[in-house]
Amino acid sequence: MQIIEEVRKTGAKRVLLQLPEGLKTRATAIMSELHSNSIECVLSADPVYGACDIPVNEAKQLNCDLIVHVGHNKFYRDAEQGFPVLYLPYFIDIELGEIDFSAIEEERIGLLTNIQHMKLLNEVKVKLEKSGKRALIGGQVLGCWYVNAEKIAESIDAFLFIGSGKFHPLGIESKKIYNLDLERMEIEDITDDVKKIEKLRYGRIMKAKAAQSFAILVTLKTGQHMLLGSADDLKKKIEAKGKKAFILSMDEITNERLMGIRCDAFINTACPRIADAHWDKPFINAQDLDTVLE
């Protein structure tokens, strides 16, 4: 088992195992294998939202000397805070078969995916070019990070995301975007879905303009901690406009946990995709504050 070999290389004796929801069915088997190889293991059973969500404090409290994070590669900013983390991406083997690309109208197509399906990019490129298109591989994107899409945007007419679900590609706004759903093996134009999210964003901004008091939300998740801006700077900016501002710290930001907070609007400094969830009050990302305060 690869995980045993990789952990042994680190010299760790006690590890905290972290798995995304879809892989938790394998947790006890992995733990048994680690134990049988004289490696103590504790499972972090809380939800994990990606490589931005590394439970450093939990590992320290449980006297672990390594976090084994399965399912993602290293986040683009520091999510470890000096604690050793072993990243083990999980790749899914899928037989593509025949794909009908007729739904794609454009000629030059940029290919994107998530870490689990990176191995499929070359195969999709070959199939797409056989159908008469030109394909350019962009690579991996995250729900909050689209640098690989931006790098090729000027060289393509549309994007094709390969994966399951729409979470990752819905943040891409620069070009028309198609989704190859690997569960149904069908291609769908999701450009309107992207526009709908952007419309909802502007709706939240307009509602927040009437707010006189703001709660600034800071998550304790290391990779997401003030990802979108400094809470102190945002507070000063709001107060300079004669409005009230409060800073709230929490691990997981949800509508239910904020229901008792008396304020007119929330400002998110954590994962930008949190704003796409349901909120009873106006909820904006930090980068939209200047527009709200105009």
CSV table of N, CA and C in Angstrom, one decimal, residues 86-236:
chain,number,residue,atom,x,y,z
A,86,LEU,N,1.5,15.0,4.8
A,86,LEU,CA,1.7,14.2,3.6
A,86,LEU,C,0.5,14.2,2.8
A,87,TYR,N,0.6,14.7,1.5
A,87,TYR,CA,-0.5,14.8,0.6
A,87,TYR,C,-0.5,13.6,-0.3
A,88,LEU,N,-1.6,12.8,-0.4
A,88,LEU,CA,-1.7,11.7,-1.3
A,88,LEU,C,-2.9,11.9,-2.2
A,89,PRO,N,-2.7,12.5,-3.4
A,89,PRO,CA,-3.9,12.6,-4.3
A,89,PRO,C,-4.5,11.3,-4.7
A,90,TYR,N,-5.8,11.3,-4.9
A,90,TYR,CA,-6.5,10.1,-5.2
A,90,TYR,C,-7.0,10.2,-6.6
A,91,PHE,N,-6.5,9.3,-7.5
A,91,PHE,CA,-6.9,9.3,-8.9
A,91,PHE,C,-7.9,8.3,-9.2
A,92,ILE,N,-8.9,8.7,-10.0
A,92,ILE,CA,-10.0,7.7,-10.3
A,92,ILE,C,-9.8,7.2,-11.7
A,93,ASP,N,-9.8,5.9,-11.9
A,93,ASP,CA,-9.7,5.3,-13.2
A,93,ASP,C,-11.0,5.2,-13.9
A,94,ILE,N,-11.2,5.8,-15.0
A,94,ILE,CA,-12.5,5.8,-15.7
A,94,ILE,C,-12.3,5.5,-17.2
A,95,GLU,N,-13.1,4.6,-17.7
A,95,GLU,CA,-13.1,4.3,-19.2
A,95,GLU,C,-14.0,5.3,-19.9
A,96,LEU,N,-13.4,6.1,-20.7
A,96,LEU,CA,-14.2,7.2,-21.4
A,96,LEU,C,-15.1,6.7,-22.5
A,97,GLY,N,-14.6,5.8,-23.3
A,97,GLY,CA,-15.5,5.3,-24.4
A,97,GLY,C,-15.7,6.4,-25.4
A,98,GLU,N,-16.8,6.3,-26.2
A,98,GLU,CA,-17.1,7.3,-27.2
A,98,GLU,C,-17.8,8.5,-26.5
A,99,ILE,N,-17.4,9.7,-26.9
A,99,ILE,CA,-18.0,10.9,-26.4
A,99,ILE,C,-18.5,11.8,-27.6
A,100,ASP,N,-19.7,12.3,-27.4
A,100,ASP,CA,-20.3,13.1,-28.4
A,100,ASP,C,-20.0,14.6,-28.1
A,101,PHE,N,-19.1,15.1,-29.0
A,101,PHE,CA,-18.7,16.5,-28.8
A,101,PHE,C,-19.5,17.5,-29.6
A,102,SER,N,-20.6,17.1,-30.2
A,102,SER,CA,-21.4,17.9,-31.0
A,102,SER,C,-22.0,19.2,-30.3
A,103,ALA,N,-22.1,19.1,-29.0
A,103,ALA,CA,-22.7,20.2,-28.2
A,103,ALA,C,-21.7,21.4,-28.2
A,104,ILE,N,-20.5,21.1,-28.5
A,104,ILE,CA,-19.5,22.2,-28.4
A,104,ILE,C,-19.4,22.9,-29.8
A,105,GLU,N,-19.7,24.2,-29.8
A,105,GLU,CA,-19.8,24.9,-31.0
A,105,GLU,C,-18.4,25.5,-31.4
A,106,GLU,N,-17.6,25.9,-30.4
A,106,GLU,CA,-16.3,26.5,-30.7
A,106,GLU,C,-15.3,25.6,-31.2
A,107,GLU,N,-14.2,26.2,-31.7
A,107,GLU,CA,-13.1,25.4,-32.3
A,107,GLU,C,-12.0,25.1,-31.3
A,108,ARG,N,-11.5,26.2,-30.7
A,108,ARG,CA,-10.3,26.1,-29.8
A,108,ARG,C,-10.8,25.9,-28.3
A,109,ILE,N,-10.5,24.7,-27.8
A,109,ILE,CA,-11.1,24.3,-26.5
A,109,ILE,C,-10.0,24.1,-25.5
A,110,GLY,N,-10.1,24.8,-24.3
A,110,GLY,CA,-9.2,24.6,-23.2
A,110,GLY,C,-9.7,23.6,-22.2
A,111,LEU,N,-8.9,22.6,-21.9
A,111,LEU,CA,-9.3,21.5,-21.0
A,111,LEU,C,-8.8,21.7,-19.6
A,112,LEU,N,-9.8,21.5,-18.7
A,112,LEU,CA,-9.6,21.7,-17.3
A,112,LEU,C,-10.2,20.5,-16.5
A,113,THR,N,-9.7,20.3,-15.3
A,113,THR,CA,-10.3,19.2,-14.5
A,113,THR,C,-9.9,19.4,-13.0
A,114,ASN,N,-10.3,18.5,-12.2
A,114,ASN,CA,-9.8,18.5,-10.8
A,114,ASN,C,-8.7,17.4,-10.6
A,115,ILE,N,-8.1,17.3,-9.4
A,115,ILE,CA,-7.0,16.4,-9.3
A,115,ILE,C,-7.3,15.0,-9.5
A,116,GLN,N,-8.5,14.6,-9.2
A,116,GLN,CA,-8.9,13.1,-9.3
A,116,GLN,C,-8.9,12.6,-10.7
A,117,HIS,N,-9.1,13.6,-11.7
A,117,HIS,CA,-9.2,13.1,-13.1
A,117,HIS,C,-8.1,13.7,-14.0
A,118,MET,N,-7.0,14.1,-13.4
A,118,MET,CA,-5.9,14.6,-14.2
A,118,MET,C,-5.4,13.7,-15.3
A,119,LYS,N,-5.5,12.4,-15.1
A,119,LYS,CA,-5.0,11.4,-16.0
A,119,LYS,C,-5.8,11.4,-17.3
A,120,LEU,N,-7.0,11.9,-17.3
A,120,LEU,CA,-7.9,11.9,-18.4
A,120,LEU,C,-7.7,13.0,-19.4
A,121,LEU,N,-6.9,14.0,-19.1
A,121,LEU,CA,-6.8,15.2,-19.9
A,121,LEU,C,-6.2,14.8,-21.3
A,122,ASN,N,-5.2,14.1,-21.3
A,122,ASN,CA,-4.5,13.7,-22.6
A,122,ASN,C,-5.5,12.9,-23.5
A,123,GLU,N,-6.2,12.0,-22.9
A,123,GLU,CA,-7.2,11.1,-23.6
A,123,GLU,C,-8.3,12.0,-24.2
A,124,VAL,N,-8.8,12.9,-23.4
A,124,VAL,CA,-9.9,13.8,-23.9
A,124,VAL,C,-9.4,14.7,-25.0
A,125,LYS,N,-8.1,15.1,-24.9
A,125,LYS,CA,-7.5,16.0,-25.9
A,125,LYS,C,-7.5,15.2,-27.3
A,126,VAL,N,-7.0,14.0,-27.2
A,126,VAL,CA,-7.0,13.2,-28.5
A,126,VAL,C,-8.3,13.0,-29.1
A,127,LYS,N,-9.3,12.7,-28.2
A,127,LYS,CA,-10.7,12.4,-28.7
A,127,LYS,C,-11.3,13.7,-29.3
A,128,LEU,N,-11.0,14.8,-28.6
A,128,LEU,CA,-11.6,16.1,-29.1
A,128,LEU,C,-11.0,16.5,-30.4
A,129,GLU,N,-9.7,16.3,-30.6
A,129,GLU,CA,-9.0,16.7,-31.8
A,129,GLU,C,-9.4,15.8,-33.0
A,130,LYS,N,-9.8,14.5,-32.7
A,130,LYS,CA,-10.3,13.6,-33.7
A,130,LYS,C,-11.7,14.1,-34.2
A,131,SER,N,-12.4,14.8,-33.3
A,131,SER,CA,-13.7,15.3,-33.7
A,131,SER,C,-13.6,16.6,-34.5
A,132,GLY,N,-12.4,17.1,-34.8
A,132,GLY,CA,-12.2,18.3,-35.6
A,132,GLY,C,-11.9,19.5,-34.8
A,133,LYS,N,-11.8,19.4,-33.5
A,133,LYS,CA,-11.5,20.6,-32.7
A,133,LYS,C,-10.0,20.7,-32.4
A,134,ARG,N,-9.6,21.9,-31.9
A,134,ARG,CA,-8.3,22.1,-31.4
A,134,ARG,C,-8.3,22.2,-29.9
A,135,ALA,N,-7.4,21.4,-29.2
A,135,ALA,CA,-7.5,21.3,-27.8
A,135,ALA,C,-6.2,21.8,-27.1
A,136,LEU,N,-6.3,22.5,-26.0
A,136,LEU,CA,-5.2,23.0,-25.3
A,136,LEU,C,-5.4,22.7,-23.8
A,137,ILE,N,-4.5,21.9,-23.2
A,137,ILE,CA,-4.6,21.5,-21.8
A,137,ILE,C,-4.2,22.6,-20.9
A,138,GLY,N,-5.2,23.0,-20.0
A,138,GLY,CA,-4.9,24.0,-18.9
A,138,GLY,C,-4.4,23.3,-17.7
A,139,GLY,N,-5.1,22.2,-17.3
A,139,GLY,CA,-4.7,21.5,-16.1
A,139,GLY,C,-5.7,21.5,-15.0
A,140,GLN,N,-5.3,21.5,-13.8
A,140,GLN,CA,-6.1,21.4,-12.6
A,140,GLN,C,-6.7,22.8,-12.2
A,141,VAL,N,-7.9,22.9,-11.8
A,141,VAL,CA,-8.5,24.0,-11.2
A,141,VAL,C,-9.1,23.6,-9.9
A,142,LEU,N,-9.3,24.6,-9.0
A,142,LEU,CA,-10.0,24.4,-7.7
A,142,LEU,C,-11.3,25.2,-7.7
A,143,GLY,N,-12.1,25.1,-6.7
A,143,GLY,CA,-13.3,25.9,-6.6
A,143,GLY,C,-13.1,27.3,-6.4
A,144,CYS,N,-11.8,27.6,-5.9
A,144,CYS,CA,-11.4,29.0,-5.6
A,144,CYS,C,-10.2,29.5,-6.3
A,145,TRP,N,-9.6,28.7,-7.2
A,145,TRP,CA,-8.3,28.9,-7.8
A,145,TRP,C,-8.4,28.5,-9.3
A,146,TYR,N,-8.3,29.6,-10.2
A,146,TYR,CA,-8.4,29.3,-11.6
A,146,TYR,C,-7.2,29.8,-12.4
A,147,VAL,N,-6.1,29.8,-11.8
A,147,VAL,CA,-4.9,30.3,-12.5
A,147,VAL,C,-4.6,29.6,-13.8
A,148,ASN,N,-4.8,28.2,-13.8
A,148,ASN,CA,-4.5,27.4,-15.0
A,148,ASN,C,-5.5,27.7,-16.1
A,149,ALA,N,-6.7,28.2,-15.7
A,149,ALA,CA,-7.7,28.6,-16.8
A,149,ALA,C,-7.3,30.0,-17.3
A,150,GLU,N,-6.9,30.9,-16.4
A,150,GLU,CA,-6.5,32.2,-16.9
A,150,GLU,C,-5.3,32.2,-17.8
A,151,LYS,N,-4.4,31.3,-17.6
A,151,LYS,CA,-3.1,31.2,-18.4
A,151,LYS,C,-3.4,30.9,-19.8
A,152,ILE,N,-4.5,30.2,-20.1
A,152,ILE,CA,-4.8,29.8,-21.5
A,152,ILE,C,-6.0,30.5,-22.1
A,153,ALA,N,-6.6,31.4,-21.3
A,153,ALA,CA,-7.9,32.0,-21.8
A,153,ALA,C,-7.8,32.8,-23.1
A,154,GLU,N,-6.7,33.4,-23.3
A,154,GLU,CA,-6.5,34.2,-24.5
A,154,GLU,C,-6.3,33.3,-25.8
A,155,SER,N,-6.0,32.1,-25.5
A,155,SER,CA,-5.6,31.2,-26.7
A,155,SER,C,-6.7,30.2,-27.0
A,156,ILE,N,-7.9,30.3,-26.4
A,156,ILE,CA,-9.0,29.4,-26.6
A,156,ILE,C,-10.3,30.1,-26.8
A,157,ASP,N,-11.3,29.4,-27.3
A,157,ASP,CA,-12.6,30.0,-27.5
A,157,ASP,C,-13.6,29.6,-26.4
A,158,ALA,N,-13.4,28.5,-25.8
A,158,ALA,CA,-14.3,28.0,-24.7
A,158,ALA,C,-13.5,27.0,-23.9
A,159,PHE,N,-14.0,26.7,-22.7
A,159,PHE,CA,-13.4,25.7,-21.8
A,159,PHE,C,-14.3,24.5,-21.7
A,160,LEU,N,-13.6,23.3,-21.5
A,160,LEU,CA,-14.3,22.1,-21.3
A,160,LEU,C,-13.8,21.5,-20.0
A,161,PHE,N,-14.6,21.4,-18.9
A,161,PHE,CA,-14.2,20.8,-17.7
A,161,PHE,C,-14.6,19.4,-17.6
A,162,ILE,N,-13.6,18.5,-17.2
A,162,ILE,CA,-13.9,17.1,-17.1
A,162,ILE,C,-14.0,16.7,-15.7
A,163,GLY,N,-15.1,16.2,-15.3
A,163,GLY,CA,-15.3,15.8,-13.9
A,163,GLY,C,-16.7,15.4,-13.5
A,164,SER,N,-17.0,15.3,-12.2
A,164,SER,CA,-18.3,14.9,-11.8
A,164,SER,C,-18.9,16.1,-11.0
A,165,GLY,N,-20.0,16.6,-11.4
A,165,GLY,CA,-20.5,17.8,-10.7
A,165,GLY,C,-20.0,19.1,-11.3
A,166,LYS,N,-20.6,20.2,-10.8
A,166,LYS,CA,-20.3,21.5,-11.4
A,166,LYS,C,-19.5,22.4,-10.4
A,167,PHE,N,-19.2,21.9,-9.3
A,167,PHE,CA,-18.6,22.8,-8.3
A,167,PHE,C,-17.4,23.5,-8.8
A,168,HIS,N,-16.4,22.8,-9.3
A,168,HIS,CA,-15.2,23.4,-9.8
A,168,HIS,C,-15.3,24.4,-10.9
A,169,PRO,N,-16.0,24.0,-12.0
A,169,PRO,CA,-16.0,25.0,-13.1
A,169,PRO,C,-16.9,26.2,-13.0
A,170,LEU,N,-17.8,26.2,-12.0
A,170,LEU,CA,-18.8,27.3,-11.9
A,170,LEU,C,-18.1,28.7,-11.5
A,171,GLY,N,-16.9,28.7,-11.2
A,171,GLY,CA,-16.2,29.9,-10.9
A,171,GLY,C,-15.5,30.5,-12.0
A,172,ILE,N,-15.5,29.9,-13.2
A,172,ILE,CA,-14.9,30.4,-14.4
A,172,ILE,C,-15.8,31.3,-15.2
A,173,GLU,N,-15.4,32.6,-15.3
A,173,GLU,CA,-16.3,33.5,-16.0
A,173,GLU,C,-15.8,34.1,-17.3
A,174,SER,N,-14.5,33.9,-17.6
A,174,SER,CA,-13.9,34.6,-18.8
A,174,SER,C,-14.4,34.1,-20.1
A,175,LYS,N,-14.8,32.8,-20.2
A,175,LYS,CA,-15.2,32.2,-21.5
A,175,LYS,C,-16.4,31.3,-21.3
A,176,LYS,N,-17.0,30.9,-22.5
A,176,LYS,CA,-18.0,30.0,-22.4
A,176,LYS,C,-17.5,28.7,-21.8
A,177,ILE,N,-18.3,28.0,-21.0
A,177,ILE,CA,-17.8,26.8,-20.4
A,177,ILE,C,-18.7,25.6,-20.5
A,178,TYR,N,-18.1,24.5,-20.9
A,178,TYR,CA,-18.9,23.2,-21.0
A,178,TYR,C,-18.4,22.3,-19.9
A,179,ASN,N,-19.2,21.3,-19.6
A,179,ASN,CA,-18.9,20.4,-18.5
A,179,ASN,C,-19.1,19.0,-19.1
A,180,LEU,N,-18.0,18.1,-19.1
A,180,LEU,CA,-18.1,16.7,-19.4
A,180,LEU,C,-18.4,16.0,-18.1
A,181,ASP,N,-19.7,15.6,-17.9
A,181,ASP,CA,-20.1,14.9,-16.7
A,181,ASP,C,-19.7,13.4,-16.9
A,182,LEU,N,-18.7,13.0,-16.0
A,182,LEU,CA,-18.2,11.7,-16.1
A,182,LEU,C,-19.1,10.6,-15.6
A,183,GLU,N,-20.2,11.0,-14.9
A,183,GLU,CA,-21.1,10.0,-14.4
A,183,GLU,C,-22.1,9.7,-15.5
A,184,ARG,N,-22.5,10.7,-16.3
A,184,ARG,CA,-23.4,10.5,-17.4
A,184,ARG,C,-22.8,10.4,-18.8
A,185,MET,N,-21.5,10.7,-18.8
A,185,MET,CA,-20.7,10.8,-20.1
A,185,MET,C,-21.4,11.7,-21.1
A,186,GLU,N,-21.9,12.8,-20.6
A,186,GLU,CA,-22.5,13.8,-21.5
A,186,GLU,C,-21.9,15.2,-21.3
A,187,ILE,N,-21.9,15.9,-22.4
A,187,ILE,CA,-21.4,17.3,-22.4
A,187,ILE,C,-22.6,18.3,-22.3
A,188,GLU,N,-22.4,19.3,-21.4
A,188,GLU,CA,-23.5,20.2,-21.1
A,188,GLU,C,-22.9,21.6,-21.1
A,189,ASP,N,-23.6,22.6,-21.7
A,189,ASP,CA,-23.2,24.0,-21.7
A,189,ASP,C,-23.6,24.5,-20.3
A,190,ILE,N,-22.7,24.9,-19.4
A,190,ILE,CA,-23.1,25.4,-18.1
A,190,ILE,C,-22.8,26.9,-18.0
A,191,THR,N,-22.7,27.6,-19.1
A,191,THR,CA,-22.4,29.0,-19.1
A,191,THR,C,-23.5,29.8,-18.4
A,192,ASP,N,-24.7,29.4,-18.6
A,192,ASP,CA,-25.9,30.1,-18.0
A,192,ASP,C,-25.9,29.9,-16.5
A,193,ASP,N,-25.4,28.7,-16.0
A,193,ASP,CA,-25.2,28.5,-14.6
A,193,ASP,C,-24.2,29.4,-13.9
A,194,VAL,N,-23.1,29.7,-14.7
A,194,VAL,CA,-22.1,30.6,-14.2
A,194,VAL,C,-22.7,32.1,-14.1
A,195,LYS,N,-23.5,32.4,-15.2
A,195,LYS,CA,-24.1,33.7,-15.2
A,195,LYS,C,-25.1,33.9,-14.0
A,196,LYS,N,-25.8,32.8,-13.7
A,196,LYS,CA,-26.8,32.8,-12.7
A,196,LYS,C,-26.1,33.1,-11.3
A,197,ILE,N,-25.0,32.5,-11.1
A,197,ILE,CA,-24.3,32.7,-9.8
A,197,ILE,C,-23.8,34.1,-9.7
A,198,GLU,N,-23.3,34.7,-10.9
A,198,GLU,CA,-22.9,36.0,-10.9
A,198,GLU,C,-24.0,37.0,-10.6
A,199,LYS,N,-25.2,36.7,-11.2
A,199,LYS,CA,-26.4,37.5,-10.9
A,199,LYS,C,-26.8,37.5,-9.4
A,200,LEU,N,-26.7,36.3,-8.8
A,200,LEU,CA,-27.0,36.2,-7.4
A,200,LEU,C,-26.0,37.0,-6.6
A,201,ARG,N,-24.7,37.0,-7.0
A,201,ARG,CA,-23.7,37.8,-6.3
A,201,ARG,C,-24.0,39.3,-6.3
A,202,TYR,N,-24.4,39.8,-7.5
A,202,TYR,CA,-24.7,41.2,-7.5
A,202,TYR,C,-26.0,41.5,-6.7
A,203,GLY,N,-26.9,40.6,-6.7
A,203,GLY,CA,-28.1,40.7,-5.8
A,203,GLY,C,-27.7,40.9,-4.4
A,204,ARG,N,-26.8,40.1,-3.9
A,204,ARG,CA,-26.3,40.1,-2.5
A,204,ARG,C,-25.6,41.5,-2.2
A,205,ILE,N,-24.9,41.9,-3.2
A,205,ILE,CA,-24.2,43.2,-3.1
A,205,ILE,C,-25.2,44.4,-2.9
A,206,MET,N,-26.2,44.4,-3.8
A,206,MET,CA,-27.2,45.4,-3.7
A,206,MET,C,-27.9,45.4,-2.4
A,207,LYS,N,-28.3,44.3,-1.8
A,207,LYS,CA,-28.9,44.2,-0.6
A,207,LYS,C,-28.0,44.7,0.6
A,208,ALA,N,-26.7,44.3,0.5
A,208,ALA,CA,-25.8,44.7,1.5
A,208,ALA,C,-25.6,46.2,1.6
A,209,LYS,N,-25.9,46.9,0.5
A,209,LYS,CA,-25.7,48.4,0.5
A,209,LYS,C,-26.5,49.1,1.5
A,210,ALA,N,-27.6,48.5,1.9
A,210,ALA,CA,-28.5,49.1,2.9
A,210,ALA,C,-28.1,48.8,4.3
A,211,ALA,N,-27.1,48.0,4.5
A,211,ALA,CA,-26.7,47.5,5.8
A,211,ALA,C,-26.0,48.7,6.6
A,212,GLN,N,-26.3,48.7,7.9
A,212,GLN,CA,-25.6,49.7,8.8
A,212,GLN,C,-24.6,49.0,9.7
A,213,SER,N,-24.8,47.7,9.8
A,213,SER,CA,-23.8,46.9,10.7
A,213,SER,C,-23.4,45.6,10.0
A,214,PHE,N,-22.1,45.3,10.1
A,214,PHE,CA,-21.6,44.2,9.4
A,214,PHE,C,-20.8,43.2,10.4
A,215,ALA,N,-21.0,41.9,10.2
A,215,ALA,CA,-20.2,40.9,10.9
A,215,ALA,C,-19.2,40.4,9.9
A,216,ILE,N,-17.9,40.5,10.3
A,216,ILE,CA,-16.8,40.1,9.4
A,216,ILE,C,-16.4,38.7,9.9
A,217,LEU,N,-16.5,37.7,9.0
A,217,LEU,CA,-16.3,36.3,9.3
A,217,LEU,C,-14.9,35.8,9.0
A,218,VAL,N,-14.3,35.3,10.1
A,218,VAL,CA,-12.9,34.7,9.9
A,218,VAL,C,-12.9,33.3,10.3
A,219,THR,N,-12.5,32.4,9.4
A,219,THR,CA,-12.5,31.0,9.7
A,219,THR,C,-11.1,30.6,10.4
A,220,LEU,N,-11.2,29.5,11.2
A,220,LEU,CA,-9.9,29.0,11.8
A,220,LEU,C,-9.2,28.0,10.9
A,221,LYS,N,-9.9,27.6,9.8
A,221,LYS,CA,-9.2,26.7,8.8
A,221,LYS,C,-8.0,27.3,8.3
A,222,THR,N,-6.8,26.7,8.4
A,222,THR,CA,-5.5,27.3,8.2
A,222,THR,C,-5.4,27.8,6.7
A,223,GLY,N,-5.8,27.1,5.7
A,223,GLY,CA,-5.7,27.5,4.4
A,223,GLY,C,-6.6,28.6,4.0
A,224,GLN,N,-7.8,28.7,4.7
A,224,GLN,CA,-8.8,29.7,4.3
A,224,GLN,C,-8.7,30.9,5.2
A,225,HIS,N,-7.9,30.8,6.2
A,225,HIS,CA,-7.8,31.9,7.2
A,225,HIS,C,-7.5,33.3,6.6
A,226,MET,N,-8.5,34.2,6.6
A,226,MET,CA,-8.4,35.5,5.9
A,226,MET,C,-7.9,35.3,4.5
A,227,LEU,N,-8.4,34.4,3.8
A,227,LEU,CA,-8.0,34.1,2.4
A,227,LEU,C,-8.3,35.3,1.5
A,228,LEU,N,-9.4,36.0,1.8
A,228,LEU,CA,-9.9,37.1,0.9
A,228,LEU,C,-9.5,38.5,1.4
A,229,GLY,N,-8.9,38.6,2.6
A,229,GLY,CA,-8.5,39.9,3.1
A,229,GLY,C,-8.4,40.0,4.6
A,230,SER,N,-7.7,41.0,5.1
A,230,SER,CA,-7.6,41.2,6.5
A,230,SER,C,-8.9,41.7,7.2
A,231,ALA,N,-9.3,41.0,8.2
A,231,ALA,CA,-10.5,41.4,8.9
A,231,ALA,C,-10.4,42.8,9.6
A,232,ASP,N,-9.2,43.0,10.1
A,232,ASP,CA,-9.0,44.3,10.8
A,232,ASP,C,-9.0,45.5,9.8
A,233,ASP,N,-8.5,45.3,8.6
A,233,ASP,CA,-8.5,46.3,7.5
A,233,ASP,C,-10.0,46.5,7.1
A,234,LEU,N,-10.7,45.5,6.9
A,234,LEU,CA,-12.1,45.6,6.5
A,234,LEU,C,-12.9,46.3,7.6
A,235,LYS,N,-12.7,46.1,8.8
A,235,LYS,CA,-13.4,46.7,9.9
A,235,LYS,C,-13.1,48.2,9.9
A,236,LYS,N,-11.9,48.6,9.7
A,236,LYS,CA,-11.5,50.0,9.6
A,236,LYS,C,-12.2,50.7,8.4
